[in-house]
PDB file of C-alpha atoms in Angstrom:
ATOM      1  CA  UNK A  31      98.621  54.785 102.983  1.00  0.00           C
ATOM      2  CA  UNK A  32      97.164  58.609 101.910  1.00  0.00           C
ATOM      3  CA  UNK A  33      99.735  59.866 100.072  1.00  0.00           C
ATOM      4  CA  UNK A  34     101.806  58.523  97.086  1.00  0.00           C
ATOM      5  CA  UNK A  35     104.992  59.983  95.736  1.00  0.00           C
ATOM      6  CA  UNK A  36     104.858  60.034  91.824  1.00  0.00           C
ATOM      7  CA  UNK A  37     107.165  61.158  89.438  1.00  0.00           C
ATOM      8  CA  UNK A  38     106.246  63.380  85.846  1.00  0.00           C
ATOM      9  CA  UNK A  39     108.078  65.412  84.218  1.00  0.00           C
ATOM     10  CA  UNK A  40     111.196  67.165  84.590  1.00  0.00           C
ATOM     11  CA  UNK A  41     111.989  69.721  87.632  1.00  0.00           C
ATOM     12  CA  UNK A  42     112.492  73.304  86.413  1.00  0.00           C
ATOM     13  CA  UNK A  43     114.149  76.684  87.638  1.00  0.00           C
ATOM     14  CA  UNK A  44     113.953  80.486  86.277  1.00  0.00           C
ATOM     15  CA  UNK A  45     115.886  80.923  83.242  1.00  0.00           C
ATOM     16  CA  UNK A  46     117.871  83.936  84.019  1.00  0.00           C
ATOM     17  CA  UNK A  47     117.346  86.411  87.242  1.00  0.00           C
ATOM     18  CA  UNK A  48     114.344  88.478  87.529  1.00  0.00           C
ATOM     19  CA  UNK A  49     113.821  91.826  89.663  1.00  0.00           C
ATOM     20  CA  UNK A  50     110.041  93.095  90.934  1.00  0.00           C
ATOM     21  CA  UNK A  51     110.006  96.363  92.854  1.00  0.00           C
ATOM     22  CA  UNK A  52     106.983  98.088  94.651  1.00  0.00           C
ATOM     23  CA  UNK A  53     104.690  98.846  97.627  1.00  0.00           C
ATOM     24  CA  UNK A  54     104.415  96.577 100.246  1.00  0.00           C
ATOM     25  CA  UNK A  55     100.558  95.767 100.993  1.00  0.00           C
ATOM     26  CA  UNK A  56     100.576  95.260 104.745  1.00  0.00           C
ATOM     27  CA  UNK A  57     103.598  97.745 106.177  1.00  0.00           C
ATOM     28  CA  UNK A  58     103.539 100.479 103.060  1.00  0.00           C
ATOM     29  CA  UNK A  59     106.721 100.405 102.350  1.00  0.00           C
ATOM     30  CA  UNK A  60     108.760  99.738  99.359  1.00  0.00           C
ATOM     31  CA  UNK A  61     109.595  96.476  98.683  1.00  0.00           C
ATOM     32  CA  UNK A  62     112.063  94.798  96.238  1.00  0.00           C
ATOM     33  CA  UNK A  63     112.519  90.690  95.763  1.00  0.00           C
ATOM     34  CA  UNK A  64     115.034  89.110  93.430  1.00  0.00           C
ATOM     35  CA  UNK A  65     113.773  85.484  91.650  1.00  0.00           C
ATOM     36  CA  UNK A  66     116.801  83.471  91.103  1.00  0.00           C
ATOM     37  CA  UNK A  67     117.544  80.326  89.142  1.00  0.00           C
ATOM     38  CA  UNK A  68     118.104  77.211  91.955  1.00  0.00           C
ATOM     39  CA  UNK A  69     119.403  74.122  91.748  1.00  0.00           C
ATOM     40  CA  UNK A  70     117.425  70.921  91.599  1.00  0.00           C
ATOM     41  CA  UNK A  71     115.418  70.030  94.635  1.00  0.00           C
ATOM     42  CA  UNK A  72     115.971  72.690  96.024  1.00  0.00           C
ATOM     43  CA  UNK A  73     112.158  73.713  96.369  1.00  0.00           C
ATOM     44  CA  UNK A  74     111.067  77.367  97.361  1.00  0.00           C
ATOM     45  CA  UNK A  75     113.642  79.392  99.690  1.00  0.00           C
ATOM     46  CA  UNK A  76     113.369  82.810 100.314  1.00  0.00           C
ATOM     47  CA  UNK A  77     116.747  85.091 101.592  1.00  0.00           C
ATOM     48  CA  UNK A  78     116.411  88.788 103.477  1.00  0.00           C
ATOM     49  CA  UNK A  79     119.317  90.684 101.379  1.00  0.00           C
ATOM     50  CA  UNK A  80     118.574  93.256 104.520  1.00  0.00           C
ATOM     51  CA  UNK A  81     119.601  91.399 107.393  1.00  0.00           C
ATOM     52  CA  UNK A  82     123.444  90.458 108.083  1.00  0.00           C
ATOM     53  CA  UNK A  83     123.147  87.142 108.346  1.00  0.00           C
ATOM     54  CA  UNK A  84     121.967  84.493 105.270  1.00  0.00           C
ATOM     55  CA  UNK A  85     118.864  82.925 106.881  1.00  0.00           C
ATOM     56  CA  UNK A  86     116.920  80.643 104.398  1.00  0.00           C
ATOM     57  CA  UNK A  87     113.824  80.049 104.290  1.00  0.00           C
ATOM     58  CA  UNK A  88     112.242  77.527 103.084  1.00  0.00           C
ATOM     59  CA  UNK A  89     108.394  78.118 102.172  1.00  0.00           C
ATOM     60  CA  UNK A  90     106.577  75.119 103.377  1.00  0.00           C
ATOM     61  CA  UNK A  91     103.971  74.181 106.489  1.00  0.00           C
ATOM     62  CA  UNK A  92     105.999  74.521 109.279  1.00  0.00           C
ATOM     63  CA  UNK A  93     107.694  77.360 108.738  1.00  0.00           C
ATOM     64  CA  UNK A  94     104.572  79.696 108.753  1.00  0.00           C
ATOM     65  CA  UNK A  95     104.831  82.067 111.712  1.00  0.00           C
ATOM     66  CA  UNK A  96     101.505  84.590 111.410  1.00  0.00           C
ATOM     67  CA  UNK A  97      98.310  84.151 109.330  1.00  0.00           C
ATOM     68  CA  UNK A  98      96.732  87.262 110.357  1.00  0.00           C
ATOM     69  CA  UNK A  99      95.489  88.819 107.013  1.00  0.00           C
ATOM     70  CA  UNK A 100      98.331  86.734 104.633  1.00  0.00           C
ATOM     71  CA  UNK A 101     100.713  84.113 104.717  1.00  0.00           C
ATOM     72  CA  UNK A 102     104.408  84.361 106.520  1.00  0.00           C
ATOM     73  CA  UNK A 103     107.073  82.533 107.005  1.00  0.00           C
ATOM     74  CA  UNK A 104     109.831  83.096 109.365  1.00  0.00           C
ATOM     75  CA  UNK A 105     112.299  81.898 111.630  1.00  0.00           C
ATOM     76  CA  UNK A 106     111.211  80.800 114.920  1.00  0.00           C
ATOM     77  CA  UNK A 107     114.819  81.263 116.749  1.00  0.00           C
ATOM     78  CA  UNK A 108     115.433  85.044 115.469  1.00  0.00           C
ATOM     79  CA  UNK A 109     111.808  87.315 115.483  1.00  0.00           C
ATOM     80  CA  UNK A 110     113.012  89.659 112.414  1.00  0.00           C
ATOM     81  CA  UNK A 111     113.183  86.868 110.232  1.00  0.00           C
ATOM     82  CA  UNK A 112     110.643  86.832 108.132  1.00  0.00           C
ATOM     83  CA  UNK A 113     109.041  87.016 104.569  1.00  0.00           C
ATOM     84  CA  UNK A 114     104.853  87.971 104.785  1.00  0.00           C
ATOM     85  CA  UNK A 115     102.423  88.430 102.026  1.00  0.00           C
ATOM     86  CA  UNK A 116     103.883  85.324 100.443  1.00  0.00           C
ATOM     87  CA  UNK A 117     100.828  83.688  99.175  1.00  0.00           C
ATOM     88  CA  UNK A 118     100.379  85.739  95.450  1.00  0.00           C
ATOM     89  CA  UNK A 119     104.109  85.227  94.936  1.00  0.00           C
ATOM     90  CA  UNK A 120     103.830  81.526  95.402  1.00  0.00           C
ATOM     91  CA  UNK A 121     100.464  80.500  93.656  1.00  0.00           C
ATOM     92  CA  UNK A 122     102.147  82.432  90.457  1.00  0.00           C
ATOM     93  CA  UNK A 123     105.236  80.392  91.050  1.00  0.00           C
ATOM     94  CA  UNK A 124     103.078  77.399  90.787  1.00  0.00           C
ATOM     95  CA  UNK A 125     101.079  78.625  88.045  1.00  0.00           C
ATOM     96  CA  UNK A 126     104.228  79.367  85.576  1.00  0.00           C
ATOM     97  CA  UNK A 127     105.547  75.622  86.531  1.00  0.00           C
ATOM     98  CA  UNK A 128     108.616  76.270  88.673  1.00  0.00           C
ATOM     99  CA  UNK A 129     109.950  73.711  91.394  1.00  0.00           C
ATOM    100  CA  UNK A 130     112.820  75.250  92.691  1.00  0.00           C
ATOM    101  CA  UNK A 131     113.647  79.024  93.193  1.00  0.00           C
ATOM    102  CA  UNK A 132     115.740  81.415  95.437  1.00  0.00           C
ATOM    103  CA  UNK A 133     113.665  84.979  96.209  1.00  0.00           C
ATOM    104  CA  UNK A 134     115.794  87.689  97.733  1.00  0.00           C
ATOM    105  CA  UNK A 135     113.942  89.839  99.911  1.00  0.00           C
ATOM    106  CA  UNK A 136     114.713  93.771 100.362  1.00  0.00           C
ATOM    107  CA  UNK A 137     112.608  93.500 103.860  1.00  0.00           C
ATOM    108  CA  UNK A 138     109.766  91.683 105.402  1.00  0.00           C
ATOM    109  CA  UNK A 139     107.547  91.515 102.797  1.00  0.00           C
ATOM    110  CA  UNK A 140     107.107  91.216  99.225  1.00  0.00           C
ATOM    111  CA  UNK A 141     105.524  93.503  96.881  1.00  0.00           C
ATOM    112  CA  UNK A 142     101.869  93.709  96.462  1.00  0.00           C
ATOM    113  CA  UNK A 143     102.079  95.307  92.461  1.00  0.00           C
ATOM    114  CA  UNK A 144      98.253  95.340  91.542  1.00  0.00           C
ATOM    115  CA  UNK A 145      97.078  92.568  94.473  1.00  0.00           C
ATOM    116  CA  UNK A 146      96.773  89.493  91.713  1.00  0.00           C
ATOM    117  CA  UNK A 147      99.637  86.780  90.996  1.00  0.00           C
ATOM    118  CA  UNK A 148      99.309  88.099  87.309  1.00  0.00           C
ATOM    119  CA  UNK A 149     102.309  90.530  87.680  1.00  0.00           C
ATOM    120  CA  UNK A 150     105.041  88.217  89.084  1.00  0.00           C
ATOM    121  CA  UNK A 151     103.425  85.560  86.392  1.00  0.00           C
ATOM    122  CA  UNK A 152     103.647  87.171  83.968  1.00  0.00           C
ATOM    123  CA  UNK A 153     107.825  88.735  84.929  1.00  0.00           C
ATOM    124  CA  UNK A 154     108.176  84.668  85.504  1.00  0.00           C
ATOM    125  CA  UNK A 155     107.428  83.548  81.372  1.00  0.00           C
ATOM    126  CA  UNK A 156     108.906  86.432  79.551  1.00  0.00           C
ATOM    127  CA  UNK A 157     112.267  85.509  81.756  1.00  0.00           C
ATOM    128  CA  UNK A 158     111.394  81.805  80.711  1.00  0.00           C
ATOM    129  CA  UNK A 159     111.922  78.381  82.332  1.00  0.00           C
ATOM    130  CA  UNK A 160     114.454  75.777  81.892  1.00  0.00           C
ATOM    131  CA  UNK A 161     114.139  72.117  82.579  1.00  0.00           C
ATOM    132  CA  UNK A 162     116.508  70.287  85.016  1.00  0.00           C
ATOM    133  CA  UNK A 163     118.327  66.583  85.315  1.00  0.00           C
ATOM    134  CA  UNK A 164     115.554  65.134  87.238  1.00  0.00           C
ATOM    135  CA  UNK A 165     112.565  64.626  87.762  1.00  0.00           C
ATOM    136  CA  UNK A 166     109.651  66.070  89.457  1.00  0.00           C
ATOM    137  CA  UNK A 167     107.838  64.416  92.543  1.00  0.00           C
ATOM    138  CA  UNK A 168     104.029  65.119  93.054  1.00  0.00           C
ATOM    139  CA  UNK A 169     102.493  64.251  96.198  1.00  0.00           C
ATOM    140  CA  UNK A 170      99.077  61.652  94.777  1.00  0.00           C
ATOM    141  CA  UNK A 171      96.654  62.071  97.980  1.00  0.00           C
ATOM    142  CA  UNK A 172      95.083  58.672  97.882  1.00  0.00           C
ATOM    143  CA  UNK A 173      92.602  58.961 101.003  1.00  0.00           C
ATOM    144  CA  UNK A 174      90.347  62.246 102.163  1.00  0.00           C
ATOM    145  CA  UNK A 175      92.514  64.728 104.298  1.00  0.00           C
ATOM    146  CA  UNK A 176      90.401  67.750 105.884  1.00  0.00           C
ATOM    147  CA  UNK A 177      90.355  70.736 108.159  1.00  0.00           C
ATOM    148  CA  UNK A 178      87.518  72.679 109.951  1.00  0.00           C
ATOM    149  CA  UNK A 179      86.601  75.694 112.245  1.00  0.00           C
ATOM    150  CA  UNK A 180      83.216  76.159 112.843  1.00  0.00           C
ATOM    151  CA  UNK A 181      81.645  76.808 109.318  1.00  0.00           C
ATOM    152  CA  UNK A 182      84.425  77.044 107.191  1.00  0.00           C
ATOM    153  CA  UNK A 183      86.024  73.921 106.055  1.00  0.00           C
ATOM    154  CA  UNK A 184      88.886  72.441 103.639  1.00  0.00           C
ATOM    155  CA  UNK A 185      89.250  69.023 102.514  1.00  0.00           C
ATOM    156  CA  UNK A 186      91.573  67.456  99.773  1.00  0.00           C
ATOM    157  CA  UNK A 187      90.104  64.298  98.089  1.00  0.00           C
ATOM    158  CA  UNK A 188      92.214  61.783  95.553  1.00  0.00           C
ATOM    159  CA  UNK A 189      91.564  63.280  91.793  1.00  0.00           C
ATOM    160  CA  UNK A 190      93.827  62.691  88.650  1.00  0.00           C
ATOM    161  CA  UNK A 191      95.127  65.989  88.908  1.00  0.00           C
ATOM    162  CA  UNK A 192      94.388  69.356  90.426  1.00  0.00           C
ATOM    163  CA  UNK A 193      91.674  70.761  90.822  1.00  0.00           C
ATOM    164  CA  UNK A 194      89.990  73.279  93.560  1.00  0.00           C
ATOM    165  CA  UNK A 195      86.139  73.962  94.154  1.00  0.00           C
ATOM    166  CA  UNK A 196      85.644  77.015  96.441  1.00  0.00           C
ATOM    167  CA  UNK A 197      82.492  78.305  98.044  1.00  0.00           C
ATOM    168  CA  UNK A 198      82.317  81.613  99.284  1.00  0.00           C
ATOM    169  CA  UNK A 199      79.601  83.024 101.764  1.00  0.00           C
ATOM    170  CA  UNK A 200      79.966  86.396 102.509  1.00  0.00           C
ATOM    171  CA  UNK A 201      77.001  88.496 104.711  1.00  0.00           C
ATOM    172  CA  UNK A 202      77.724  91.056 102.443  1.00  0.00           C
ATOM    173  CA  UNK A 203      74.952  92.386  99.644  1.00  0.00           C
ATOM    174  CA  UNK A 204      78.254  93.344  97.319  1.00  0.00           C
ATOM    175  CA  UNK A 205      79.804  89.687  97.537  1.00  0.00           C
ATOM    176  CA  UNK A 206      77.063  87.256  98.444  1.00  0.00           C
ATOM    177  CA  UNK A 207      77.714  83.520  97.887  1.00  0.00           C
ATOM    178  CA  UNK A 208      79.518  82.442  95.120  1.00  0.00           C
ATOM    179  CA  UNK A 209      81.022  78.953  93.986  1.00  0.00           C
ATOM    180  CA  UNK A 210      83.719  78.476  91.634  1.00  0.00           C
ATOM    181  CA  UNK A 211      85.707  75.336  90.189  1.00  0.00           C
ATOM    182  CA  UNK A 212      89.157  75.611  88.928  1.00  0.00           C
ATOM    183  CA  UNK A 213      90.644  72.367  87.159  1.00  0.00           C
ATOM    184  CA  UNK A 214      94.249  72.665  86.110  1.00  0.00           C
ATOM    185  CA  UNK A 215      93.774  70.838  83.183  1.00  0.00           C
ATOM    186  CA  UNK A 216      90.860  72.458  81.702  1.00  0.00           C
ATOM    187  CA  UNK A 217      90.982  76.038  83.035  1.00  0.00           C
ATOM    188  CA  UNK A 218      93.546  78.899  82.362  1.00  0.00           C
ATOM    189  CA  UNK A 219      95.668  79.703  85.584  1.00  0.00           C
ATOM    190  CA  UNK A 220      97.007  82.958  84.306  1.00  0.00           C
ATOM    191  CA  UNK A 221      93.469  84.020  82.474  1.00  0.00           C
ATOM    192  CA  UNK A 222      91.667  83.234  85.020  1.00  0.00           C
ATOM    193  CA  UNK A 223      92.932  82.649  88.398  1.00  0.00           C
ATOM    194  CA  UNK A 224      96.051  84.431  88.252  1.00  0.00           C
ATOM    195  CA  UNK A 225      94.458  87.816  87.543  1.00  0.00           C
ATOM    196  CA  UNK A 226      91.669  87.890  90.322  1.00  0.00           C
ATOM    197  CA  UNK A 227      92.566  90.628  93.143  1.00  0.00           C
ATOM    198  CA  UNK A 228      92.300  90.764  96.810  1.00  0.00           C
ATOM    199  CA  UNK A 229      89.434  92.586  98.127  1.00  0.00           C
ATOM    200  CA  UNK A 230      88.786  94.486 101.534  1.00  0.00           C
ATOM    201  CA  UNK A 231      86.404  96.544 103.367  1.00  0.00           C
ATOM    202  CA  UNK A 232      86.149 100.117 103.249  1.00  0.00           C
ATOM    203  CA  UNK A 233      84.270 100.045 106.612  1.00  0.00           C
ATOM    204  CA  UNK A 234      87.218  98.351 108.237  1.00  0.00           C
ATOM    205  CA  UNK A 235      89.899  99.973 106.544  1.00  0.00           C
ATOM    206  CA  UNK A 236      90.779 102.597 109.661  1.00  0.00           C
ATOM    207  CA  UNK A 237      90.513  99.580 112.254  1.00  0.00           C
ATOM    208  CA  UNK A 238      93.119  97.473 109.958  1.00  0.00           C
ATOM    209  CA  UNK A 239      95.805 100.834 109.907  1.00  0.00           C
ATOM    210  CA  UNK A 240      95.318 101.491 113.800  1.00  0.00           C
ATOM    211  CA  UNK A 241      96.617  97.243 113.945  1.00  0.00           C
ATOM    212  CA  UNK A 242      99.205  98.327 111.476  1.00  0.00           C
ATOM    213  CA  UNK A 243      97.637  95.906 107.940  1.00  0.00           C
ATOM    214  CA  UNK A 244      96.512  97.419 104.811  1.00  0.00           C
ATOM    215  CA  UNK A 245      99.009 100.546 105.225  1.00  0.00           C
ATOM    216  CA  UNK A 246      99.967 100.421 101.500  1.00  0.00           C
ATOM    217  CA  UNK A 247      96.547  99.579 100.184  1.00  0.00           C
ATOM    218  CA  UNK A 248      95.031 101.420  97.508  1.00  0.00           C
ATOM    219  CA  UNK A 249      92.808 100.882  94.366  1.00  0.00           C
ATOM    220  CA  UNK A 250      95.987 100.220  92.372  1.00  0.00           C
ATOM    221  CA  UNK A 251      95.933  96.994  94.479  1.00  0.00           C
ATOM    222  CA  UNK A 252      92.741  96.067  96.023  1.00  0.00           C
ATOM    223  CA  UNK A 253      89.489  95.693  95.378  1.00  0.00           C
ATOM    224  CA  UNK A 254      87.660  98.059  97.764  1.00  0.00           C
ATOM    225  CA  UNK A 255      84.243  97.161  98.681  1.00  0.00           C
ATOM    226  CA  UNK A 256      81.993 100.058 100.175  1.00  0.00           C
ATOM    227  CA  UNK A 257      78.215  99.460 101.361  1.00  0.00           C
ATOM    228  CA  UNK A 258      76.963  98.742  97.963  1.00  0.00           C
ATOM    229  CA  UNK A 259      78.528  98.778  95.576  1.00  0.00           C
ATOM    230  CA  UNK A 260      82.686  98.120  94.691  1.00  0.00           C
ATOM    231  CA  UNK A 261      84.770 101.446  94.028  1.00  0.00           C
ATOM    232  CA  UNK A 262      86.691 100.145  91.583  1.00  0.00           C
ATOM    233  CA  UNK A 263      85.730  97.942  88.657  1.00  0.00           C
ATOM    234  CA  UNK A 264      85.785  93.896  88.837  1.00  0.00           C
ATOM    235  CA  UNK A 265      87.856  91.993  86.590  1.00  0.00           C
ATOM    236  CA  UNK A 266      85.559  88.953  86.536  1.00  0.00           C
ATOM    237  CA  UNK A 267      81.834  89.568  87.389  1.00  0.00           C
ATOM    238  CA  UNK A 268      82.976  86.753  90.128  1.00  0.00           C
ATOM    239  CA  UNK A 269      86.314  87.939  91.186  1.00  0.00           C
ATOM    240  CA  UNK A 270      86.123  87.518  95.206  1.00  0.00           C
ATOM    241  CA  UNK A 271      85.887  83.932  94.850  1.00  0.00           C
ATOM    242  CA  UNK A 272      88.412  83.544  92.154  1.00  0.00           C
ATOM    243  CA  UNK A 273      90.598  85.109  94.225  1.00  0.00           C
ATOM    244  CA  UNK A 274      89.836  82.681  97.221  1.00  0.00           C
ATOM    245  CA  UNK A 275      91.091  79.810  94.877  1.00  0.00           C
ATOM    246  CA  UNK A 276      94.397  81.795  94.277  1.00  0.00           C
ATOM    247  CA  UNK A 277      95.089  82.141  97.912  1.00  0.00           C
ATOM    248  CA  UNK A 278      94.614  78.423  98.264  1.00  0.00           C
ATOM    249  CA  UNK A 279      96.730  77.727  95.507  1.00  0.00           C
ATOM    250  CA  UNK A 280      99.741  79.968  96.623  1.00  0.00           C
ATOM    251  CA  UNK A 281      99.399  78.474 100.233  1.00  0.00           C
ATOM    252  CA  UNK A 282      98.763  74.558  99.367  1.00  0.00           C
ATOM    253  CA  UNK A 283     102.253  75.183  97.208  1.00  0.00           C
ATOM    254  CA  UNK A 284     104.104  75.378 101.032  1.00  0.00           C
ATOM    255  CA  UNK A 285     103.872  71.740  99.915  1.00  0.00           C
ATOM    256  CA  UNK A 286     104.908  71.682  96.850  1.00  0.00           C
ATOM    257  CA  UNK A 287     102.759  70.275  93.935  1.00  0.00           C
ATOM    258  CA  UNK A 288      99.999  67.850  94.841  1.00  0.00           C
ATOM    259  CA  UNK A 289      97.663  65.763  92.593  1.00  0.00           C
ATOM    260  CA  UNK A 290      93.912  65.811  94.183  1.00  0.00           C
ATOM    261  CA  UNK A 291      90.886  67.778  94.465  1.00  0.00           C
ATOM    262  CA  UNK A 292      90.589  70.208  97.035  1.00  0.00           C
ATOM    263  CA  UNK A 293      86.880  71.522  97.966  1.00  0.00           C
ATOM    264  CA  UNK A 294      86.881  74.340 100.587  1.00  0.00           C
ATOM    265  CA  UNK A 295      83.621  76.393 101.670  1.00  0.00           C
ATOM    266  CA  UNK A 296      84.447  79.808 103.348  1.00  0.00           C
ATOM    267  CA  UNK A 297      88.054  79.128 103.951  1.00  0.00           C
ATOM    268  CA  UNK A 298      91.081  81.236 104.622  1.00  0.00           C
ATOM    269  CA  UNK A 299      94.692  81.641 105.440  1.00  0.00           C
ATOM    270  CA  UNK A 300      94.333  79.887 108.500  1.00  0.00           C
ATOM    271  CA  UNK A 301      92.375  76.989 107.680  1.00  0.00           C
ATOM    272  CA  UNK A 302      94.659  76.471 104.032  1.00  0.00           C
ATOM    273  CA  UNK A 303      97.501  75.852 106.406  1.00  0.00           C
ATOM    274  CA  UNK A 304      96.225  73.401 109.037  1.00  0.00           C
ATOM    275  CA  UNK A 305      95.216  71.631 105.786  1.00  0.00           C
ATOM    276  CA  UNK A 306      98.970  71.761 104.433  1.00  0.00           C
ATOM    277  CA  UNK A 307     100.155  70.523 108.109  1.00  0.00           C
ATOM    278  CA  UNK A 308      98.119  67.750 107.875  1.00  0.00           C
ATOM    279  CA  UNK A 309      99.272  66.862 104.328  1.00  0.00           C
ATOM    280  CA  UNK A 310     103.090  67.663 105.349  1.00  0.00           C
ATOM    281  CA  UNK A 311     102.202  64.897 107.989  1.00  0.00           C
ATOM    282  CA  UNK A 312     101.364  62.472 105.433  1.00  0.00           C
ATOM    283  CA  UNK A 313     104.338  62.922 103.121  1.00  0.00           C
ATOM    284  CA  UNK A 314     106.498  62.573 106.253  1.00  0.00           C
ATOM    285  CA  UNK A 315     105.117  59.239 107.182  1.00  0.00           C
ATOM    286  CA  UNK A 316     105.351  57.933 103.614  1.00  0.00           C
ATOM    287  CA  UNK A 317     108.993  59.492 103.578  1.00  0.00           C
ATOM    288  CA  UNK A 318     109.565  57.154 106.503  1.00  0.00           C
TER     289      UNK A 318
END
């Protein structure tokens, strides 16, 4: 058996309705979402408020549709519907401690704000949580579970509790290699993961507008990363690979929350979610 249901704690839910408004990363257009309080296992659904019919959406494995650049989910039956860019949103939903949540969506993607979690975070405590009647599952990986492509990997390994160890490996004098190691239970989320930006290439910054990605980038939302040197200032001295560890958070939380420790060396959207498949295979076979 590789994965074990456990339960701890009480499920929780957004304390009263939130609204976060701004540009959308990838398209460039506004972009508006609505958190609302759900009810108990109801998990993560998102809702387009633009399209005239009430498609949810639940965020988990098999409901990804693209992972060019970001994480989306969508319908499979009707092309339009779709959420992209999810993966900030959800690693700040996990961070704050929320199990179950409805997000309204003004269009087909969420808003960037400054390209951390930290923004919808920090919207998600000052609204406040409230506990519900019963209680919260955790998936317990008991045996090693892993993914590969070449010379990026991702593996999850049994640990009491979360934690993620990323190595990044960049051919890139700016970014280098870097390793990082973020424990749940000993590190800051919102200090120190949460807050970590994505990053691009001002060398490929034309080729990613001609395939229509990166449209409403700027350096209120990206780090931009020119020959030598970054344009804008870092946040942490070793904020690429922090941010690494909040993609993998946001897109291992298409599962919900896990217990184990995931190590992952040079590994991206892609890879995160053929690592949540297999998982979602587990939990299915333990379900059964």
């Amino acid at each position: 058996m590789t994965v074990l249901y456990i339960e701890k704690g009480q499920q929780k839910t957004l304390n009263e309705e939130i609204e976060i408004k701004g540009i959308a990363l990838h398209s460039g257009k506004d972009a508006e979402i609505k958190l609302k309080p759900a009810p108990v296992n109801t998990g993560i659904v998102f809702f387009r408020s633009d399209l005239d019919y009430q498609l949810k959406l639940k965020a988990e494995p098999g409901a990804v549709v693209n992972l060019v650049r970001n994480t989306t989910i969508g319908s499979r039956e009707i092309k339009e519907a779709k959420v992209s860019t999810i993966e900030h949103l959800m690693a700040a939903i996990w961070g704050s401690g929320i199990d179950n949540l409805k997000i309204e969506v003004s269009g087909p993607e969420v808003p960037v704000i400054d390209g951390s979690a930290y923004p919808y975070y920090q919207q998600i405590l000052a609204a406040g949580l409230k506990d519900q009647q019963e209680q919260r599952k955790i998936f317990k990986v008991e045996s090693p579970i892993y993914a590969r492509e070449e010379e990026s990997y991702i593996t999850i390994l049994p640990y009491e509790g979360f934690k993620v160890s990323y190595t990044l490996d960049y051919q890139h004098p700016v970014i280098g290699s870097s390793y990082f190691e973020f424990d749940t239970d000993k590190i800051s989320f919102g200090e120190e993961i949460a807050r970590a930006r994505t990053f691009g290439f001002a060398a490929e910054v034309e080729k990613l507008h001609e395939q229509g990605l990166a449209l409403g980038g700027s350096l209120q939302n990206a780090v931009l990363i020119e020959e030598k040197k970054t344009v804008n200032p870092l946040r942490f001295e070793n904020e690429f690979v922090r941010h690494k560890i909040l993609d993998v958070i946001g897109d291992m939380f298409l599962n919900g929350r896990i217990m184990g420790h995931i190590i992952a060396v040079k590994s991206g959207h892609r890879l995160h979610v053929r690592l949540a498949e297999k998982i979602r295979e587990k939990m299915l076979e333990e379900e059964n």
